Coordinates of C-alpha atoms in Angstrom, one line a residue:
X1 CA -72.9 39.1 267.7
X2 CA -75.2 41.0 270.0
X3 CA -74.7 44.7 271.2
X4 CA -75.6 46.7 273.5
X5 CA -79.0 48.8 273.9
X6 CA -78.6 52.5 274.5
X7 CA -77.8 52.2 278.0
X8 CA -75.3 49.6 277.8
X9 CA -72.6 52.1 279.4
X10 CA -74.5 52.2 282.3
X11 CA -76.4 48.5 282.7
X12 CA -73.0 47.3 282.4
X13 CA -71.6 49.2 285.0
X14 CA -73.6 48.1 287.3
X15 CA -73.9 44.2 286.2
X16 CA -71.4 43.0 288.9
X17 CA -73.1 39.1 287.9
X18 CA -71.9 39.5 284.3
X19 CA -75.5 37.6 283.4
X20 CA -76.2 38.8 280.0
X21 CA -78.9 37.1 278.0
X22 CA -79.4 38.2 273.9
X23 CA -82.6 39.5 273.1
X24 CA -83.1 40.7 269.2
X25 CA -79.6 41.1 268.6
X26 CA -78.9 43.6 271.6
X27 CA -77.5 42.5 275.2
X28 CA -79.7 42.7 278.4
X29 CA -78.8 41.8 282.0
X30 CA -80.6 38.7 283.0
X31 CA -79.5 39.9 286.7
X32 CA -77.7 42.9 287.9
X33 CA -76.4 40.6 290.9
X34 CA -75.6 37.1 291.2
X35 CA -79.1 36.5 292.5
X36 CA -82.1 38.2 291.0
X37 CA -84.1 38.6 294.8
X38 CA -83.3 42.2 295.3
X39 CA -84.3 43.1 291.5
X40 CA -87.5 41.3 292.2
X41 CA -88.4 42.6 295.5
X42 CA -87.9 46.3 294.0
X43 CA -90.7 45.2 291.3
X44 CA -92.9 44.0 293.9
X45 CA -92.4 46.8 296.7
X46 CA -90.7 49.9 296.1
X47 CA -89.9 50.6 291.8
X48 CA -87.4 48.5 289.3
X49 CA -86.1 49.9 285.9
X50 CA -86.1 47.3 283.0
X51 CA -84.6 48.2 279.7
X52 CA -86.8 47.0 276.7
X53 CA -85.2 48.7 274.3
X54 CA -85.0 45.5 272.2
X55 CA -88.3 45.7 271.3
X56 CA -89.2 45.7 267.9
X57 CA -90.8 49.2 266.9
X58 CA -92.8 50.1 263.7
X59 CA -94.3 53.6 262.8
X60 CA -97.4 53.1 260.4
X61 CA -98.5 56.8 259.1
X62 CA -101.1 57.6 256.7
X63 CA -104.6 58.2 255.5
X64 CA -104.7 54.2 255.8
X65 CA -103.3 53.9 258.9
X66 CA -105.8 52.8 261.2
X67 CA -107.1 50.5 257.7
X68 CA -104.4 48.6 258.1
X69 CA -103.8 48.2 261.8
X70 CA -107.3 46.8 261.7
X71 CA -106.3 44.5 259.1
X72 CA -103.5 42.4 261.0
X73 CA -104.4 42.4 264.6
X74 CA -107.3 40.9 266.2
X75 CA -108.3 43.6 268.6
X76 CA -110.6 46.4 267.0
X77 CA -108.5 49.5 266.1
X78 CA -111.1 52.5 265.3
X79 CA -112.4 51.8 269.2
X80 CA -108.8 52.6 270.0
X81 CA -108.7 56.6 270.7
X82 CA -105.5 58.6 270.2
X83 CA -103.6 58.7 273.5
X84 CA -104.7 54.7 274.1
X85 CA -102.5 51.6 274.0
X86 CA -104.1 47.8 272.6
X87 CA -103.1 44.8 273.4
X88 CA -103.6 41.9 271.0
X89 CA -102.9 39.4 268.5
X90 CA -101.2 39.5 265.1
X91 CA -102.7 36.1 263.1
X92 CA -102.3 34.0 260.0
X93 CA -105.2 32.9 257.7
X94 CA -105.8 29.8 259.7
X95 CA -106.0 32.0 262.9
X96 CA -102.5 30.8 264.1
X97 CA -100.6 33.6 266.7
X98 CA -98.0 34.8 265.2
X99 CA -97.2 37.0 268.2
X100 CA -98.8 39.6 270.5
X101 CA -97.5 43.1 271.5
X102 CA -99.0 46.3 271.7
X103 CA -100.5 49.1 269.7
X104 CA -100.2 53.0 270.5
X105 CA -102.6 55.0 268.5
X106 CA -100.0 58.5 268.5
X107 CA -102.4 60.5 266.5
X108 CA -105.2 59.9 264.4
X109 CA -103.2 58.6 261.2
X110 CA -100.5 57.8 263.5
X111 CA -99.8 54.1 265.3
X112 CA -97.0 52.3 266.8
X113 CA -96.8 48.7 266.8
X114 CA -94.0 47.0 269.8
X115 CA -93.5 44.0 269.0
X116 CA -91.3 40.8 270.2
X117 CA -90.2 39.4 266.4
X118 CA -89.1 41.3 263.4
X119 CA -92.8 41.8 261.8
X120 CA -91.6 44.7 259.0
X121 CA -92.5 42.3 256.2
X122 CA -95.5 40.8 257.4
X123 CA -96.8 44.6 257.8
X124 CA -96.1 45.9 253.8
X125 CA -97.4 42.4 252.6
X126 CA -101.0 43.7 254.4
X127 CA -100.7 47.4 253.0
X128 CA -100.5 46.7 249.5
X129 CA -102.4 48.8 248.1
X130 CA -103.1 51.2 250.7
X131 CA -102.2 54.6 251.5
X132 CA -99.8 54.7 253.6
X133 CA -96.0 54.6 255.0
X134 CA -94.3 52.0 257.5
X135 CA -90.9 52.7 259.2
X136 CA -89.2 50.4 261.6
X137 CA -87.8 52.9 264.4
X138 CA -86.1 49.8 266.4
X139 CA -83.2 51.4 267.0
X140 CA -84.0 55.3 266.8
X141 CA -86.4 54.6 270.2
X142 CA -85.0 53.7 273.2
X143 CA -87.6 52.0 276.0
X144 CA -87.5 51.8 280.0
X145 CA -90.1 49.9 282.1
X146 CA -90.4 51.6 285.4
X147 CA -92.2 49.2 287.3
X148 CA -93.5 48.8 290.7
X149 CA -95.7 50.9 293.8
X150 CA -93.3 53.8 294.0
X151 CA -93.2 54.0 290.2
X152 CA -95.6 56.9 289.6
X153 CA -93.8 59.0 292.8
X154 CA -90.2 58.6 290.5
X155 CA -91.7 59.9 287.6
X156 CA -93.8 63.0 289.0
X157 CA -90.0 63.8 290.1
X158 CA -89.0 63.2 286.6
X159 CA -91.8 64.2 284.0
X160 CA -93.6 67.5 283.7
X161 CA -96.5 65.4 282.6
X162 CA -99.8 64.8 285.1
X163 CA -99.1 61.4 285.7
X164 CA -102.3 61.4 288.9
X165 CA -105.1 60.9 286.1
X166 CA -103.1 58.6 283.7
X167 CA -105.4 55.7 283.5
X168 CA -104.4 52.5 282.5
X169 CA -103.6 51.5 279.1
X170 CA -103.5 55.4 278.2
X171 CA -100.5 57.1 277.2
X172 CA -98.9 61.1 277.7
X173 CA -96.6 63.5 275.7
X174 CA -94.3 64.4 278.5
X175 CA -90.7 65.9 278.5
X176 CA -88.0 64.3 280.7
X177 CA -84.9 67.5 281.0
X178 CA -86.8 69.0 277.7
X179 CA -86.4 65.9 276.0
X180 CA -89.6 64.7 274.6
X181 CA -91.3 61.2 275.4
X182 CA -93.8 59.3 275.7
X183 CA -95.1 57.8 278.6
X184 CA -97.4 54.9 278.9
X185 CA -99.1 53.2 281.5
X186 CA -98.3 49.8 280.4
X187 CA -95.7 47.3 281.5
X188 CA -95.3 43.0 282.2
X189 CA -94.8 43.7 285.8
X190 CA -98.6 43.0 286.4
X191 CA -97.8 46.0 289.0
X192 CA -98.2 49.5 288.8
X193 CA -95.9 50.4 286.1
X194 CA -95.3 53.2 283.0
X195 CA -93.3 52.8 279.9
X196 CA -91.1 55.0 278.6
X197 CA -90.6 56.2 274.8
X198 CA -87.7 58.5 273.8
X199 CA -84.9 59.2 271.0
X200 CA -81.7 56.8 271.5
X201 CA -79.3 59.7 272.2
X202 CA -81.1 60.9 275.5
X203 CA -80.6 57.4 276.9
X204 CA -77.7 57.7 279.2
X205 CA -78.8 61.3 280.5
X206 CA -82.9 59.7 281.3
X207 CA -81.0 56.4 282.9
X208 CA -79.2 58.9 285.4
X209 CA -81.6 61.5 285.9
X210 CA -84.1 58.0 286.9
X211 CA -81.8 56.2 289.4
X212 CA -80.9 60.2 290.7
X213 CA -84.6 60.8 291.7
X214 CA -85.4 57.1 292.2
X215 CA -83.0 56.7 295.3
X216 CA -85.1 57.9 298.2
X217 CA -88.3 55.0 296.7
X218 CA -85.7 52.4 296.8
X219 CA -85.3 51.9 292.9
X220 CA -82.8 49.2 291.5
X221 CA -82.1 48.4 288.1
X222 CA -84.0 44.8 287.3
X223 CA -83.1 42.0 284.5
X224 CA -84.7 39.9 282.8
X225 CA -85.1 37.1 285.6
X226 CA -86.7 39.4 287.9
X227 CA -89.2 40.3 285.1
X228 CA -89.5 36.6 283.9
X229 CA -90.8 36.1 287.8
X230 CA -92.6 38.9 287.9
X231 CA -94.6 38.1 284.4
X232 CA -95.1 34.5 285.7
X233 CA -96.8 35.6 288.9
X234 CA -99.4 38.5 286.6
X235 CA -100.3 35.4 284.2
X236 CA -98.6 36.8 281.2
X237 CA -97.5 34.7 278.6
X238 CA -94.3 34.5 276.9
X239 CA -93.4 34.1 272.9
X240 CA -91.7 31.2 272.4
X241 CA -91.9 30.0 275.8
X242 CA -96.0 29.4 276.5
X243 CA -96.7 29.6 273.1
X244 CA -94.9 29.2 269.9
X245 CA -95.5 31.7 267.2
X246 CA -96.8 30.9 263.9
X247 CA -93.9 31.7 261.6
X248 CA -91.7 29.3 263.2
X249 CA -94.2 25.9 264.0
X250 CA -93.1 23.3 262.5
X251 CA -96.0 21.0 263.0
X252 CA -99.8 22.0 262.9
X253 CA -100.1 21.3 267.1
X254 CA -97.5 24.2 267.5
X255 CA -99.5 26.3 266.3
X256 CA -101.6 28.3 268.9
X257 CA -105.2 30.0 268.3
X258 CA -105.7 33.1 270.8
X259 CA -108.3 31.5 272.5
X260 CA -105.7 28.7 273.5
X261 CA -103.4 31.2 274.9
X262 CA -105.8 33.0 277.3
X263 CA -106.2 35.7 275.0
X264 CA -109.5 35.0 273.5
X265 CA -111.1 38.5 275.1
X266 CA -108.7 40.4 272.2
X267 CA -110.3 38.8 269.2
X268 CA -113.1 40.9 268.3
X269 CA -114.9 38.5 265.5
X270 CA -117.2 41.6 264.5
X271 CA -115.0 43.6 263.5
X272 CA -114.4 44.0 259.2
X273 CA -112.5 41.7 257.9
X274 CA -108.8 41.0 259.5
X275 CA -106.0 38.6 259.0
X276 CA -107.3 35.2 260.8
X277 CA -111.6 36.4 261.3
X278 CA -113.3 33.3 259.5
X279 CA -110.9 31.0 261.2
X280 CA -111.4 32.4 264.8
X281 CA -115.2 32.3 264.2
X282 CA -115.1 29.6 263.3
X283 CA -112.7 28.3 266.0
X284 CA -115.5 30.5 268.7
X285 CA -118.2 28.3 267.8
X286 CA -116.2 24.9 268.5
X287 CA -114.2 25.9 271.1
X288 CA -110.6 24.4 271.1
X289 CA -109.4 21.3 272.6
X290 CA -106.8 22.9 275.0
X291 CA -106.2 26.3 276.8
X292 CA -103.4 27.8 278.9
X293 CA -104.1 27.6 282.7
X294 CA -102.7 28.7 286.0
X295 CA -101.3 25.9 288.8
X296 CA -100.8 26.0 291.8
X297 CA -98.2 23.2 293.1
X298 CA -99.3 21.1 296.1
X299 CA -96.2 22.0 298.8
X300 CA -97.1 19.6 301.3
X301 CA -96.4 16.4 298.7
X302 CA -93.9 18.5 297.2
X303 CA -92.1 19.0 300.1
X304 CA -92.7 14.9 301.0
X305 CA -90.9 14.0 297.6
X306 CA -87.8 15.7 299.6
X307 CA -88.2 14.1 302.8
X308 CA -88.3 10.9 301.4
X309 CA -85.0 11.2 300.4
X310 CA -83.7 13.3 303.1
X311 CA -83.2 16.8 301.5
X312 CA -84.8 19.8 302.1
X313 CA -87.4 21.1 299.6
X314 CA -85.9 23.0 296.8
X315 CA -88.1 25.6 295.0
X316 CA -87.2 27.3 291.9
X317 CA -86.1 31.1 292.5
X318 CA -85.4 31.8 288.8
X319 CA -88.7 30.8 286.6
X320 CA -86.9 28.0 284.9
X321 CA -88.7 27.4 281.1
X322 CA -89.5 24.3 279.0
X323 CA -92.2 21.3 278.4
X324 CA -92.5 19.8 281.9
X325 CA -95.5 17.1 281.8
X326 CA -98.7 17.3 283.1
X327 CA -100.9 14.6 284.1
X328 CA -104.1 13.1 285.2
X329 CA -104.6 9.8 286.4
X330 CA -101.4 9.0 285.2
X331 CA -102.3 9.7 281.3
X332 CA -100.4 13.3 280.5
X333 CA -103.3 16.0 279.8
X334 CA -100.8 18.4 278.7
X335 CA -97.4 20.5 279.6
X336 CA -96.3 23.3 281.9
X337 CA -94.0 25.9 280.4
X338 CA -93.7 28.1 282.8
X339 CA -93.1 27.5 286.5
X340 CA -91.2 29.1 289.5
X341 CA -91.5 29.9 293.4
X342 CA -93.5 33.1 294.4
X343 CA -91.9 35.0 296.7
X344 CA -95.1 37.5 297.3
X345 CA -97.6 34.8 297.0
X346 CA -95.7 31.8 298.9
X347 CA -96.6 29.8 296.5
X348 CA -95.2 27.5 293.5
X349 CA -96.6 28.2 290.9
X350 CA -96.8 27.4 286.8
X351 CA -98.7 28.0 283.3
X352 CA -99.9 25.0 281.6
X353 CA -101.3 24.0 278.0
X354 CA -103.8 21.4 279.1
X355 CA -106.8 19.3 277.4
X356 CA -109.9 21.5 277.5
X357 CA -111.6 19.3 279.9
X358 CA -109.4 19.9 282.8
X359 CA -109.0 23.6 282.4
X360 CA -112.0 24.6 284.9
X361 CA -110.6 26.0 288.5
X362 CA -110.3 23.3 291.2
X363 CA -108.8 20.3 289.0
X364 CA -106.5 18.0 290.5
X365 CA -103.7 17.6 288.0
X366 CA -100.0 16.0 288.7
X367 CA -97.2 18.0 287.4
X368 CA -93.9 15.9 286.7
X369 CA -90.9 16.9 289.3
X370 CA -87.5 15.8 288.7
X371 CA -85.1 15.0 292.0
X372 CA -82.2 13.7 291.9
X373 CA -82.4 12.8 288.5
X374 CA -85.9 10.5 289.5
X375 CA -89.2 11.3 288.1
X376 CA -91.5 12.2 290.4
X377 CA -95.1 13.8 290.4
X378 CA -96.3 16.4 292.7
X379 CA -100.5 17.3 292.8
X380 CA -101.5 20.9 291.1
X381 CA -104.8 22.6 291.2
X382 CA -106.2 24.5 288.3
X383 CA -106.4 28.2 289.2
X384 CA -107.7 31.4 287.6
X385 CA -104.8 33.5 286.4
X386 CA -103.6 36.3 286.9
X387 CA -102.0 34.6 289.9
X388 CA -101.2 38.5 291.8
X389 CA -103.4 41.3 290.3
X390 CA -103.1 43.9 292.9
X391 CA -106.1 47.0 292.6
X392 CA -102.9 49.5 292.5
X393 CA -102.1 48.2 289.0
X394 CA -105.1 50.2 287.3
X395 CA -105.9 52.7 290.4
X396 CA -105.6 56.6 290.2
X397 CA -104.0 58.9 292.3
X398 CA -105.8 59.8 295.4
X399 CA -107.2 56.0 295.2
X400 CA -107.5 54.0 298.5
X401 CA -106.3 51.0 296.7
X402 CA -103.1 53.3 295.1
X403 CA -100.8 51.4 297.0
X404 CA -102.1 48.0 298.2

């Protein structure tokens, strides 16, 4: 049965929807409201607070630390300097995802793995033999996203760390009330976000002391369908929605390489040895039959599959999830897995796993739309993703483009 994270006293009190989604074994509010628009707009225009305390967390200490880190993801680890977050892949021998999360090197024998699947195991099968200690933390660390343009003007309130030069992708030792933290420039907002690292017992006192200086920006407390919109819109894909993790395929075509899930750019095939190298060379040199693409739903015939049958156009608020078919020429290329209305962009939009040869920018795809229980197809165009990268996402303080 799940439970509730560290801040459950207080997400809980304020979840007047009563929308609770389980996430690792912990409950989260999928909206704090019985719609998700305000939660979203904070994101997108003034700063939401996420808790991601769910998050698997694993210290890995030790003369062999950074051996090891190097060992199971694909990214390459002794490029990573302390006080810098990586992004990347953890494979299996046939170069098969079995998820991606993040990496914070803490000190120079020190790292921190956040991760979406229980990966304890996985990690002391690679270190046999090495030098070093692994700890899962999970529940010891509680984790807020604060996300959104008004973000870094909450924290400088909050933090007696210099948030003005905190580039992105770095991380801070901060205190919050002389509690110590971490703070990280990192979020799935695709926005101008941090991340927030601290002991379990300070949670309730750094959820108030937030929301306390976060009032005059505008901030609101934002679930999971807020975030899922949000993700959707910055092109960031989602375990066991866009892509299916290794450990639990069933059949060898669930089983995704990085470079069919957009994340080719964090495989670094140079590097010594890792978990999955010969395979993604040797998956580089052939390139794979299908890839992960942006769309961009045609509204005009969307909107005409309405008409036809006199209602008005309904577009999806929440991102709704699952295998919706994509075609071309009336043969299905492939499958969208992600898909919802934009409320920044004005657009409907979607991720799709499609045959290689329709992935370039510009392709005229059909995506299958139900209506009143009919199937229907609506045109798509291939687009680059992400869909909304605004310049305030990586800028400094001081920048012109801070809050654009």
């Amino acid at each position: 049965m799940p439970i509730g994270t560290p801040f459950h006293s207080r997400t809980s009190a304020l979840c007047a929807s009563q929308n609770w989604r389980a996430w690792s074994g912990y409950l989260v509010a999928s909206s704090y409201g019985v719609m998700q628009d305000y939660e979203y707009h904070a994101i997108r225009n003034s700063a939401g607070l996420i808790d991601i305390s769910p998050l698997y967390k694993y210290e890995v200490r030790g003369k062999d630390a950074l051996r090891l880190v190097n060992r199971v993801i694909t990214r390459d680890a002794s490029r990573c300097a302390v006080g810098q977050a990586l992004y990347g892949c953890l494979c299996e021998d046939d170069g098969a995802v079995i998820q991606d999360g993040t990496v914070f090197r803490l000190a120079e024998d020190h790292f921190r793995f956040h991760l979406a699947d229980p990966s304890l195991r996985w990690l002391k099968l690679n270190a046999t033999g090495m030098d070093v200690s692994i700890e899962e933390v999970s529940g010891q660390i509680a984790a807020l996203a604060l996300q959104g343009p008004h973000s870094r003007n909450i924290l400088e309130r909050v933090v007696d760390a210099d948030l003005g030069r905190l580039r992105f992708f770095r991380l801070t030792s901060a205190k919050i009330d002389q509690v110590a933290a971490v703070v990280s420039r990192t979020g799935y907002t695709g926005d101008l976000g941090y991340e927030l690292w601290f002991g379990a017992e300070h949670a309730e006192g750094i959820w108030d002391r937030l929301i306390e200086r976060g009032k005059d920006f505008g901030i609101k407390p934002a679930g999971m369908l807020a975030l899922d919109v949000a993700r959707l819109e910055a092109g960031f894909i989602l375990l066991e929605v866009d892509y299916i993790g290794a450990e639990k395929a069933l059949i060898s075509s669930q089983r995704y390489a990085p470079l069919e899930i957009g994340l080719s750019w964090t495989v670094d095939s140079k590097k010594d040895h890792f978990v999955g190298q010969r395979a993604l060379r040797k998956l580089d040199q052939q390139g794979s039959p299908r890839q992960i693409v942006g769309l961009e739903i045609n509204l005009s015939e969307y909107e005409s599959l309405y008409e036809q049958i006199g209602l008005a156009p309904q577009f999806p608020l929440a991102a709704w999830r699952g295998g919706v078919p994509v075609y071309k020429d009336g043969r299905q290329v492939g499958h969208a897995t992600t898909g919802a209305w934009s409320p920044t962009l004005k657009k409907y939009i979607a991720l799709a796993t499609v045959e290689k040869a329709f992935t370039e920018p510009g392709t005229k795809l059909d995506i299958e739309v139900t209506i009143e229980h009919a199937r229907k197809t609506a045109g798509a165009t291939v687009v680059k993703t992400p869909f909304f990268d605004p310049p305030r996402k990586r800028a400094l303080a001081g920048s012109a483009d801070t809050n654009r």
